[in-house]
Each structure stands twice: as structure tokens, then as C-alpha cells.
Amino acid sequence: MGDWPVSPISFQQNPYGGPVTLDYLFDSGTANADPGAGKFRLNNATENTATALYVNVTSFDGVALATVLDNLTNSTGTNKAMIRLVKKSDTTAFLLFYITGETTHTGYREFAVTIIASSAASPFSNGDECLLAVGQIGDAGPTGAPGPAGQWYEGAGAPSSGLGINNDMYLDTSGPGSGLGLQKIAEVLLGADAASVSFSSIPQTYRHLILMCYARITESVTNDYMYLQFNGDTGANYDYQHSIMGGSSTSFSSTYGQTQGRCGDLAGATSTRSTSVGMAEILIPHYAGATFDKAWLSRGGDVYLQAGSNGTSTGLWGGNWRNTAPLTSITLLPAANNFKAGSLFTLYGIP
């Protein structure tokens, strides 16, 4: 039997892509402006530290994409979509971001982004043809209802199964949902710099609140204070005391009748390390009660210079809001300018 003739088979190489893949040229400019038809740019020359992406409404291959771009942020979750920027001729060169928000401009769109991973600090050069591959993220699911609160007892008749000191106050921990673990109420991870962070419509079903802050400020200082306001009150109704230990010294201060309450200390824009951060853990007891003024106690600190350069601080802050109303909202503010993108704020309830 003779051999069958064999002819070579050629295959067409199609462009690398995904469900939503857009073709653009990279523009190395960093200004918040239209990069030009068929182009995109980032807001930082070190590309994997960018916090904003600017995309013209027309792709490099001449497709009008305004409607497509405007539908990338439909999700109700904090992270709206994932976008992978990849060099078309070399798919090992990439940046991977979360998209967290959109601002509409004439001729282009501005997207707030948070870096996830990258192949290099700056994998693209001006004029590189890149593919913008987008994977959208579904809506945030509904928050489940908290479990039933434990039963509080006072006095000598409290059951022995509870917790307390000298029979003064006990929490019955025998029922479902009545443990003492923290339950997350809400969280804010900044995708862009922000002048304030607010938690509103706080449920009244917990006994106490704890607010964890991990943040940096854009103010041109080594470090500065963080403040809080309750229920949107900007009147002179906040009194506070602080004790700060910095380097080899300790300072104390009492302040009364202020329009906001001091609650922490954060690293600023001129601290030697650009990645220095401050933290605060703020306890707000019996926030839903209506008998006494509301109070807070905070502990925290920051590192604002290189180690060994006398640039660390830790502190305690305690204060009082001259109002008996239950707390329904908390606003956090830097002393000046903004909280920096990447700052994280989480509100917990204690049953």
C-alpha cells in the first residue's frame, strides 16, 4: 500500500484575549487628561503603583467603546472588575488591577484601580500595543442578619454560666449567637485618596463597636492626627485627652469643646518611608444606649521615619461626645488633606 501524501497544515494565530478584550496603545504620560484616540495611560510613571487608569473612548482599532467602558463598574461590590493590561507582543509583560470606581470625562474615562500583581514595576514602554482584558465581578451579596444577642443580667442573681466581676454584670453565653466574637459590619478599602471615611446606618443590634484603622495621610508632614465625628455632628461637643510616647519623650494633653474628637496618629507624606502607616483601634462602648453621653477609647501609633531615627509614636486617646443619642454614623477625618489610597477601615460589632 502506498503512502498518503501529507501536506503541511497552517494555522492562523489569533490575538490573545478574553471575554472583554480591548486593543489600545500605551501612552507614558501621567496627567489626568485624554491620552488621545486609541490610547490609555496610568497616573504614575512607576506603573504598578498607579491608582488611576485613563482610557480613551475609542480603541486603537477604531472601535467606539464608551458604552463598554461605562458598564465595567456596574457591580455593587467594592471591587467592580479585574483588568489585566498585557503587552500584545509579549504576554509575560502585564499589570493586574482591581477597578473600584469610574469618573466620566469628555473623550475618556478615569478608573480608580488597586494593584493585584505585575510582571515588573513598569512593564510597558510608550507606544506599546496592549490588550486590556476585563473580567467583571458580581454584585455584593446581602449581609446576613446577626444572631440573637445574649441576655444581660445585673446583680447577685446573675446565672453562673455568665461572665462578670463581683456579680455586677453578666452575659449569658449559653444561647445561639450570644458569643463574644467580633462581627464585621462594614469595611472601606480606599481605591483613591479620600477627604473622609464614613460608616452610616449602623445597625443598633450590638452592645459595643470596635473600629480598626490602618491608614496613611497625604498631608505634607511626617505625621498628624486622625479625628472622628458622631452622627454628623460638627458642633463644639467633643472633649478628649491624649497621651503620646514618641522617641524618648511622653506628652499629655486635654482639650474641650472641639468640633471633632482626636482618635489616632498617622504617617504623612514627608515621612522617610513612603510605605509607613499608622493604625488605631477605637472602642465605642454601649453605642446604641440613650442614657449617657457617648465615649471612645483608642490606642495606636505610627512609624514615620526610618527605624532608629527617633520616628515612632504610640498613644492613647479617650474622649466624650456631649450627646446621649444612639450612634447611627461615624465619620473619620485626617487633620488635613486626605487619607491615602490603600488605607483600610473596618467596623466591627460586639454582641
Coordinates of C-alpha atoms in Angstrom, one line a residue:
M1 CA 0.0 0.0 0.0
G2 CA 1.4 3.4 -1.0
D3 CA 1.8 6.3 1.4
W4 CA -0.8 9.0 1.5
P5 CA 0.7 12.4 0.6
V6 CA 1.0 14.6 3.6
S7 CA 0.6 18.4 3.2
P8 CA 1.6 20.9 5.9
I9 CA -1.4 22.5 7.7
S10 CA -1.1 26.1 8.6
F11 CA -2.9 27.7 11.4
Q12 CA -3.9 31.4 11.8
Q13 CA -2.7 33.0 15.1
N14 CA -5.5 35.0 16.6
P15 CA -4.9 37.8 19.1
Y16 CA -4.6 36.9 22.7
G17 CA -7.8 37.9 24.6
G18 CA -10.8 37.0 26.8
P19 CA -14.5 37.8 27.2
V20 CA -13.9 41.6 27.1
T21 CA -10.6 42.5 25.5
L22 CA -9.8 46.0 24.2
D23 CA -6.9 46.9 22.0
Y24 CA -5.0 50.2 22.9
L25 CA -1.6 51.8 22.7
F26 CA 0.2 52.7 26.0
D27 CA 0.8 56.4 26.5
S28 CA 3.6 57.1 29.1
G29 CA 2.0 60.4 30.2
T30 CA 0.7 60.5 33.8
A31 CA -1.7 63.6 33.8
N32 CA -5.4 63.2 34.3
A33 CA -6.2 64.1 30.7
D34 CA -7.4 62.4 27.5
P35 CA -4.5 60.2 26.3
G36 CA -5.7 60.5 22.7
A37 CA -7.7 58.3 20.4
G38 CA -6.7 54.6 20.7
K39 CA -4.6 55.2 23.8
F40 CA -4.5 54.6 27.6
R41 CA -2.3 55.9 30.4
L42 CA -1.7 55.5 34.1
N43 CA -1.2 58.2 36.8
N44 CA 2.2 57.1 37.9
A45 CA 5.5 56.6 36.0
T46 CA 6.1 53.6 38.2
E47 CA 3.3 51.7 36.6
N48 CA 2.5 49.1 39.3
T49 CA 2.0 51.9 41.9
A50 CA -0.7 53.6 39.8
T51 CA -4.1 54.3 41.4
A52 CA -5.9 55.6 38.3
L53 CA -6.2 54.4 34.7
Y54 CA -7.2 56.8 31.9
V55 CA -8.7 55.2 28.7
N56 CA -9.9 57.0 25.5
V57 CA -13.4 56.1 24.4
T58 CA -12.1 54.8 21.0
S59 CA -9.8 51.8 20.8
F60 CA -6.6 51.5 18.7
D61 CA -8.5 49.5 16.1
G62 CA -11.1 52.3 15.8
V63 CA -14.0 50.9 17.8
A64 CA -16.2 53.3 19.8
L65 CA -16.2 51.8 23.3
A66 CA -17.8 54.5 25.6
T67 CA -20.8 52.2 26.4
V68 CA -18.5 49.2 27.1
L69 CA -16.3 51.3 29.4
D70 CA -19.3 52.7 31.2
N71 CA -20.6 49.2 32.1
L72 CA -17.4 47.9 33.7
T73 CA -18.3 49.3 37.1
N74 CA -21.9 48.1 37.4
S75 CA -21.2 45.8 40.4
T76 CA -22.3 46.9 43.8
G77 CA -19.2 45.4 45.4
T78 CA -16.1 47.5 46.3
N79 CA -14.1 45.8 43.6
K80 CA -16.1 46.2 40.4
A81 CA -13.9 44.3 38.0
M82 CA -10.4 42.9 37.3
I83 CA -8.5 44.3 34.4
R84 CA -5.3 42.7 33.0
L85 CA -3.1 45.1 31.0
V86 CA -0.9 42.9 28.8
K87 CA 1.7 43.7 26.1
K88 CA 0.2 42.2 22.9
S89 CA 3.6 41.0 21.5
D90 CA 4.8 39.6 24.9
T91 CA 2.0 38.2 27.2
T92 CA 4.6 37.8 30.1
A93 CA 4.6 41.7 30.5
F94 CA 1.5 42.6 32.4
L95 CA -0.3 44.6 35.2
L96 CA -3.3 43.2 37.0
F97 CA -5.6 45.6 38.8
Y98 CA -9.0 45.8 40.6
I99 CA -11.3 48.5 39.2
T100 CA -13.0 50.2 42.1
G101 CA -14.7 53.2 40.5
E102 CA -15.2 55.3 37.4
T103 CA -15.3 59.1 36.6
T104 CA -16.6 60.2 33.2
H105 CA -14.7 62.8 31.2
T106 CA -15.2 64.2 27.7
G107 CA -13.5 61.7 25.4
Y108 CA -12.0 59.5 28.0
R109 CA -12.8 57.6 31.2
E110 CA -10.9 57.6 34.5
F111 CA -10.9 54.4 36.5
A112 CA -9.8 54.1 40.1
V113 CA -7.6 51.0 40.4
T114 CA -5.8 48.9 43.0
I115 CA -2.8 46.8 42.0
I116 CA -3.1 43.0 42.5
A117 CA 0.1 41.7 40.7
S118 CA 2.6 42.7 38.0
S119 CA 5.4 41.2 36.0
A120 CA 7.6 44.2 36.7
A121 CA 7.4 47.6 38.3
S122 CA 7.0 49.2 34.8
P123 CA 6.5 46.6 32.1
F124 CA 5.3 48.9 29.3
S125 CA 7.1 51.5 27.1
N126 CA 5.5 54.4 25.3
G127 CA 3.7 53.3 22.2
D128 CA 3.4 49.6 23.2
E129 CA 0.3 47.9 21.8
C130 CA -1.5 46.4 24.7
L131 CA -4.7 44.4 25.4
L132 CA -7.0 45.4 28.2
A133 CA -8.7 42.2 29.3
V134 CA -11.6 42.7 31.7
G135 CA -13.3 40.2 34.0
Q136 CA -16.3 41.7 35.7
I137 CA -17.1 40.9 39.4
G138 CA -20.7 40.1 40.5
D139 CA -22.7 42.2 42.9
A140 CA -22.0 42.0 46.6
G141 CA -24.4 39.6 48.4
P142 CA -26.8 40.7 51.1
T143 CA -25.4 41.0 54.6
G144 CA -26.8 38.2 56.8
A145 CA -28.8 39.0 59.9
P146 CA -26.8 39.0 63.1
G147 CA -27.5 36.2 65.6
P148 CA -29.7 36.9 68.6
A149 CA -28.0 38.9 71.3
G150 CA -27.1 37.3 74.6
Q151 CA -29.1 38.1 77.7
W152 CA -27.5 40.6 80.1
Y153 CA -28.1 40.2 83.9
E154 CA -27.2 42.5 86.8
G155 CA -26.8 41.9 90.5
A156 CA -26.2 38.9 92.7
G157 CA -28.9 36.9 91.0
A158 CA -27.0 36.5 87.7
P159 CA -26.6 32.9 86.5
S160 CA -23.2 31.2 87.0
S161 CA -22.9 30.5 83.3
G162 CA -22.2 34.1 82.5
L163 CA -19.1 36.3 82.7
G164 CA -18.6 39.1 85.2
I165 CA -16.8 40.6 88.1
N166 CA -18.3 40.6 91.7
N167 CA -21.7 39.7 90.2
D168 CA -22.1 43.2 88.8
M169 CA -22.8 42.4 85.1
Y170 CA -23.1 39.0 83.3
L171 CA -23.7 37.9 79.8
D172 CA -25.5 34.6 79.4
T173 CA -23.4 32.8 76.8
S174 CA -25.5 29.6 76.6
G175 CA -27.8 30.7 73.7
P176 CA -27.0 30.6 70.0
G177 CA -25.3 33.7 68.6
S178 CA -24.5 35.0 72.0
G179 CA -20.7 34.5 72.0
L180 CA -18.3 37.4 72.4
G181 CA -16.6 37.2 68.9
L182 CA -16.4 40.3 66.7
Q183 CA -18.8 40.5 63.8
K184 CA -17.8 42.6 60.8
I185 CA -20.4 45.3 60.0
A186 CA -18.8 47.2 57.1
E187 CA -15.3 47.9 55.6
V188 CA -13.8 50.6 53.4
L189 CA -10.6 50.0 51.4
L190 CA -9.7 53.2 49.6
G191 CA -9.1 52.9 45.8
A192 CA -8.3 56.6 45.6
D193 CA -7.4 59.3 48.1
A194 CA -10.4 60.5 50.2
A195 CA -11.0 63.5 52.4
S196 CA -13.0 61.4 54.9
V197 CA -14.4 57.9 55.5
S198 CA -17.9 57.4 56.9
F199 CA -19.9 54.5 58.2
S200 CA -23.7 55.2 58.1
S201 CA -26.9 53.4 59.0
I202 CA -25.0 51.5 61.7
P203 CA -27.3 48.7 63.0
Q204 CA -28.4 49.0 66.6
T205 CA -28.2 45.3 67.4
Y206 CA -24.8 45.1 69.0
R207 CA -23.6 46.0 72.5
H208 CA -20.3 47.8 71.6
L209 CA -18.4 48.8 68.5
I210 CA -14.7 48.5 67.5
L211 CA -13.3 50.4 64.6
M212 CA -9.9 49.2 63.2
C213 CA -8.0 51.8 61.1
Y214 CA -4.8 51.1 59.0
A215 CA -4.1 54.3 57.2
R216 CA -1.7 56.9 55.8
I217 CA -2.4 60.6 55.1
T218 CA -1.4 62.8 52.1
E219 CA -0.6 65.9 54.2
S220 CA 2.9 67.2 53.8
V221 CA 4.1 66.3 57.3
T222 CA 5.9 63.4 58.9
N223 CA 2.7 62.5 60.9
D224 CA -0.5 64.1 62.1
Y225 CA -3.7 63.2 64.0
M226 CA -6.9 61.5 62.9
Y227 CA -10.3 62.7 64.2
L228 CA -13.8 61.3 64.5
Q229 CA -17.4 62.8 64.4
F230 CA -20.6 61.1 65.5
N231 CA -23.9 61.3 63.8
G232 CA -22.6 64.1 61.5
D233 CA -22.3 66.5 64.5
T234 CA -19.8 69.3 63.7
G235 CA -20.6 71.4 66.8
A236 CA -18.2 72.1 69.6
N237 CA -19.3 69.0 71.5
Y238 CA -16.2 66.8 71.7
D239 CA -13.8 66.6 74.7
Y240 CA -10.7 64.4 74.7
Q241 CA -7.4 63.5 76.4
H242 CA -4.4 62.0 74.9
S243 CA -1.1 60.5 76.0
I244 CA 1.6 60.1 73.3
M245 CA 5.0 58.4 73.6
G246 CA 7.4 59.4 70.8
G247 CA 11.1 58.5 70.8
S248 CA 12.3 59.1 74.4
S249 CA 9.6 61.6 75.5
T250 CA 5.9 61.5 76.5
S251 CA 3.3 64.2 76.1
F252 CA -0.1 64.7 77.6
S253 CA -3.0 67.0 76.6
S254 CA -6.6 67.6 77.5
T255 CA -8.9 69.5 75.1
Y256 CA -12.5 70.5 75.5
G257 CA -15.4 71.8 73.4
Q258 CA -14.0 70.8 70.0
T259 CA -15.8 70.2 66.7
Q260 CA -14.2 66.7 66.3
G261 CA -12.6 64.2 68.6
R262 CA -9.0 63.0 68.3
C263 CA -8.6 59.3 68.0
G264 CA -5.2 58.4 66.3
D265 CA -1.9 59.3 64.8
L266 CA -1.0 58.5 61.1
A267 CA 2.2 58.8 59.0
G268 CA 2.2 61.6 56.5
A269 CA 3.6 62.4 53.0
T270 CA 7.1 63.5 54.2
S271 CA 7.8 60.5 56.3
T272 CA 11.1 59.0 55.1
R273 CA 9.5 55.7 54.2
S274 CA 6.7 56.0 51.6
T275 CA 5.2 52.8 52.9
S276 CA 5.0 53.9 56.6
V277 CA 1.5 53.6 58.0
G278 CA -0.4 54.4 61.2
M279 CA -3.1 52.3 63.0
A280 CA -5.8 52.8 65.6
E281 CA -8.2 50.5 67.4
I282 CA -11.2 52.6 68.6
L283 CA -13.6 51.1 71.2
I284 CA -17.0 52.7 71.4
P285 CA -19.0 51.1 74.3
H286 CA -22.8 50.9 74.6
Y287 CA -23.2 53.0 71.4
A288 CA -26.9 52.2 71.0
G289 CA -27.9 53.4 74.5
A290 CA -29.7 56.6 75.1
T291 CA -29.0 57.3 78.8
F292 CA -25.4 58.7 78.9
D293 CA -23.1 60.7 76.6
K294 CA -21.1 58.6 74.1
A295 CA -17.5 57.9 74.7
W296 CA -14.5 56.4 72.9
L297 CA -11.1 54.9 73.8
S298 CA -8.4 54.5 71.2
R299 CA -4.9 53.0 71.1
G300 CA -2.5 53.1 68.2
G301 CA 0.6 54.7 66.7
D302 CA 2.7 55.0 63.7
V303 CA 6.2 54.8 62.2
Y304 CA 7.1 58.0 60.3
L305 CA 10.9 57.8 59.9
Q306 CA 13.5 55.1 59.3
A307 CA 14.0 52.8 62.2
G308 CA 16.5 54.2 64.7
S309 CA 15.8 57.8 63.6
N310 CA 13.5 58.7 66.6
G311 CA 10.5 58.5 64.4
T312 CA 7.9 56.2 66.1
S313 CA 5.0 57.0 68.3
T314 CA 2.4 55.1 70.3
G315 CA -0.5 56.7 72.0
L316 CA -3.8 56.5 73.9
W317 CA -6.8 58.8 73.2
G318 CA -10.0 58.9 75.1
G319 CA -13.0 61.2 74.7
N320 CA -16.6 62.1 75.2
W321 CA -19.3 63.3 72.9
R322 CA -21.8 65.6 74.7
N323 CA -24.9 63.8 73.4
T324 CA -26.9 60.8 74.6
A325 CA -28.3 59.9 71.2
P326 CA -27.6 56.3 69.9
L327 CA -24.8 56.3 67.3
T328 CA -26.0 55.8 63.8
S329 CA -23.0 57.1 61.9
I330 CA -19.2 57.6 62.4
T331 CA -17.0 59.8 60.2
L332 CA -13.2 59.7 60.3
L333 CA -11.1 62.7 59.1
P334 CA -7.4 63.4 58.7
A335 CA -6.1 66.6 60.3
A336 CA -5.6 68.0 56.8
N337 CA -5.7 66.9 53.2
N338 CA -6.7 63.2 52.5
F339 CA -6.5 59.6 53.6
K340 CA -4.2 57.9 51.1
A341 CA -5.4 55.3 48.6
G342 CA -4.8 51.8 50.1
S343 CA -6.0 52.8 53.6
L344 CA -8.3 50.3 55.2
F345 CA -11.1 50.9 57.8
T346 CA -13.2 48.1 59.3
L347 CA -16.1 48.4 61.7
Y348 CA -17.0 45.5 64.0
G349 CA -19.8 44.9 66.4
I350 CA -19.6 43.1 69.7
P351 CA -22.8 41.2 70.6

